Structure formats: structure tokens, C-alpha cells
Amino acid sequence: QVQLVESGGGLVQPGGPLRLSCTASGFTFSAYAMSWYRQAPGKERELVATITSFNRDTNYARSVMGRFTISRDNAKNTVYLQMNSLKPEDTAVYYCKRISGGFWGQGTQVTVSS
């Protein structure tokens, strides 16, 4: 069965970097587009970034463009979200999602605070 497991969250100071990982199993990872979402307390879940399967084309929410980078390593069945120049408003639970089928991971907490 499809399984997505996020890791790498934690407490970071404003301006700092953090890298999230999402390891997939139960399907042919290289064939699927993947995405990262986030949800802050009291807010709706929002799309952060996507990456396609073959060309690895990416797109980002305007709020993170230029600061976040989504990438994938098909040999490791892993999607990454490199977050730089973090702001307090980036604080949220971050979720990995397989776009086709709408499969979600359990989420990982990112807290940006001094």
C-alpha cells in the first residue's frame, strides 16, 4: 500500500535553514508527481510546492518562491523540501502528498521562532 513518511521538522531560528524529507513506498515513485503542503494553526492547508515525475519541473507558492526548493531523488524514493531564510509565518505542519490519488503523509512540525 501507498505510504509517505515525512521527517526533518523541528525548531529553527528566523533566517535559518531546514530540510524536510518524505520517503515513499508502495508504488513506483519515479512515475508520480509529488507535492508539499503546510497547515498552520487555525488556517487551511495550503500548497507549498510541486515537482513533476519526469522532467522534475517545479512550481511554488508565491509566499515561498526564492526561499524554498523542492527536489527528488528517485533512487531513494524521497522528495525533499529545502527551506531557507525561514520566517515565523512559515511555522506549520508540513505534509507530503502524492498528487495522483491524494495520498498524504502524517506531517512534520516546523516551528520558526527565536
mmCIF file of C-alpha atoms in Angstrom, residues 39-93:
data_model
loop_
_atom_site.group_PDB
_atom_site.id
_atom_site.type_symbol
_atom_site.label_atom_id
_atom_site.label_comp_id
_atom_site.label_asym_id
_atom_site.label_seq_id
_atom_site.Cartn_x
_atom_site.Cartn_y
_atom_site.Cartn_z
ATOM 1 C CA GLN A 39 -1.073 23.896 7.578
ATOM 2 C CA ALA A 40 -0.669 26.498 10.291
ATOM 3 C CA PRO A 41 -2.908 26.543 13.382
ATOM 4 C CA GLY A 42 -6.319 27.963 12.549
ATOM 5 C CA LYS A 43 -5.599 28.094 8.834
ATOM 6 C CA GLU A 44 -6.443 25.933 5.860
ATOM 7 C CA ARG A 45 -3.914 23.586 4.381
ATOM 8 C CA GLU A 46 -2.070 25.266 1.514
ATOM 9 C CA LEU A 47 0.029 24.049 -1.378
ATOM 10 C CA VAL A 48 3.694 24.949 -0.989
ATOM 11 C CA ALA A 49 5.473 23.293 -3.912
ATOM 12 C CA THR A 50 5.137 20.596 -6.564
ATOM 13 C CA ILE A 51 7.558 18.598 -8.663
ATOM 14 C CA THR A 52 6.762 16.514 -11.734
ATOM 15 C CA SER A 53 7.874 12.956 -12.337
ATOM 16 C CA PHE A 54 9.976 13.015 -15.491
ATOM 17 C CA ASN A 55 11.392 16.479 -16.107
ATOM 18 C CA ARG A 56 11.346 17.421 -12.427
ATOM 19 C CA ASP A 57 9.613 20.682 -13.255
ATOM 20 C CA THR A 58 8.768 22.642 -10.147
ATOM 21 C CA ASN A 59 6.383 25.333 -9.034
ATOM 22 C CA TYR A 60 5.952 27.185 -5.767
ATOM 23 C CA ALA A 61 3.544 29.243 -3.784
ATOM 24 C CA ARG A 62 4.398 32.913 -4.108
ATOM 25 C CA SER A 63 4.996 33.141 -0.374
ATOM 26 C CA VAL A 64 7.940 30.716 -0.537
ATOM 27 C CA MET A 65 9.291 31.372 -4.016
ATOM 28 C CA GLY A 66 13.005 32.076 -3.931
ATOM 29 C CA ARG A 67 13.374 30.637 -0.436
ATOM 30 C CA PHE A 68 12.194 27.021 -0.749
ATOM 31 C CA THR A 69 13.365 24.351 -3.173
ATOM 32 C CA ILE A 70 11.584 21.081 -3.868
ATOM 33 C CA SER A 71 13.620 18.212 -5.279
ATOM 34 C CA ARG A 72 13.515 14.450 -5.570
ATOM 35 C CA ASP A 73 15.878 11.502 -5.519
ATOM 36 C CA ASN A 74 14.134 8.651 -7.292
ATOM 37 C CA ALA A 75 16.833 6.163 -6.295
ATOM 38 C CA LYS A 76 15.946 6.870 -2.663
ATOM 39 C CA ASN A 77 12.183 7.213 -3.220
ATOM 40 C CA THR A 78 12.431 10.563 -1.487
ATOM 41 C CA VAL A 79 11.102 14.081 -2.018
ATOM 42 C CA TYR A 80 12.854 16.961 -0.279
ATOM 43 C CA LEU A 81 11.883 20.460 0.682
ATOM 44 C CA GLN A 82 14.878 22.684 1.333
ATOM 45 C CA MET A 83 13.716 25.726 3.269
ATOM 46 C CA ASN A 84 15.966 28.763 3.598
ATOM 47 C CA SER A 85 15.504 32.214 5.085
ATOM 48 C CA LEU A 86 12.726 30.898 7.269
ATOM 49 C CA LYS A 87 10.185 33.288 8.723
ATOM 50 C CA PRO A 88 7.878 32.894 11.731
ATOM 51 C CA GLU A 89 4.936 32.722 9.336
ATOM 52 C CA ASP A 90 6.429 29.541 7.883
ATOM 53 C CA THR A 91 5.543 27.785 11.132
ATOM 54 C CA ALA A 92 3.197 24.924 10.274
ATOM 55 C CA VAL A 93 2.822 21.196 9.951
#
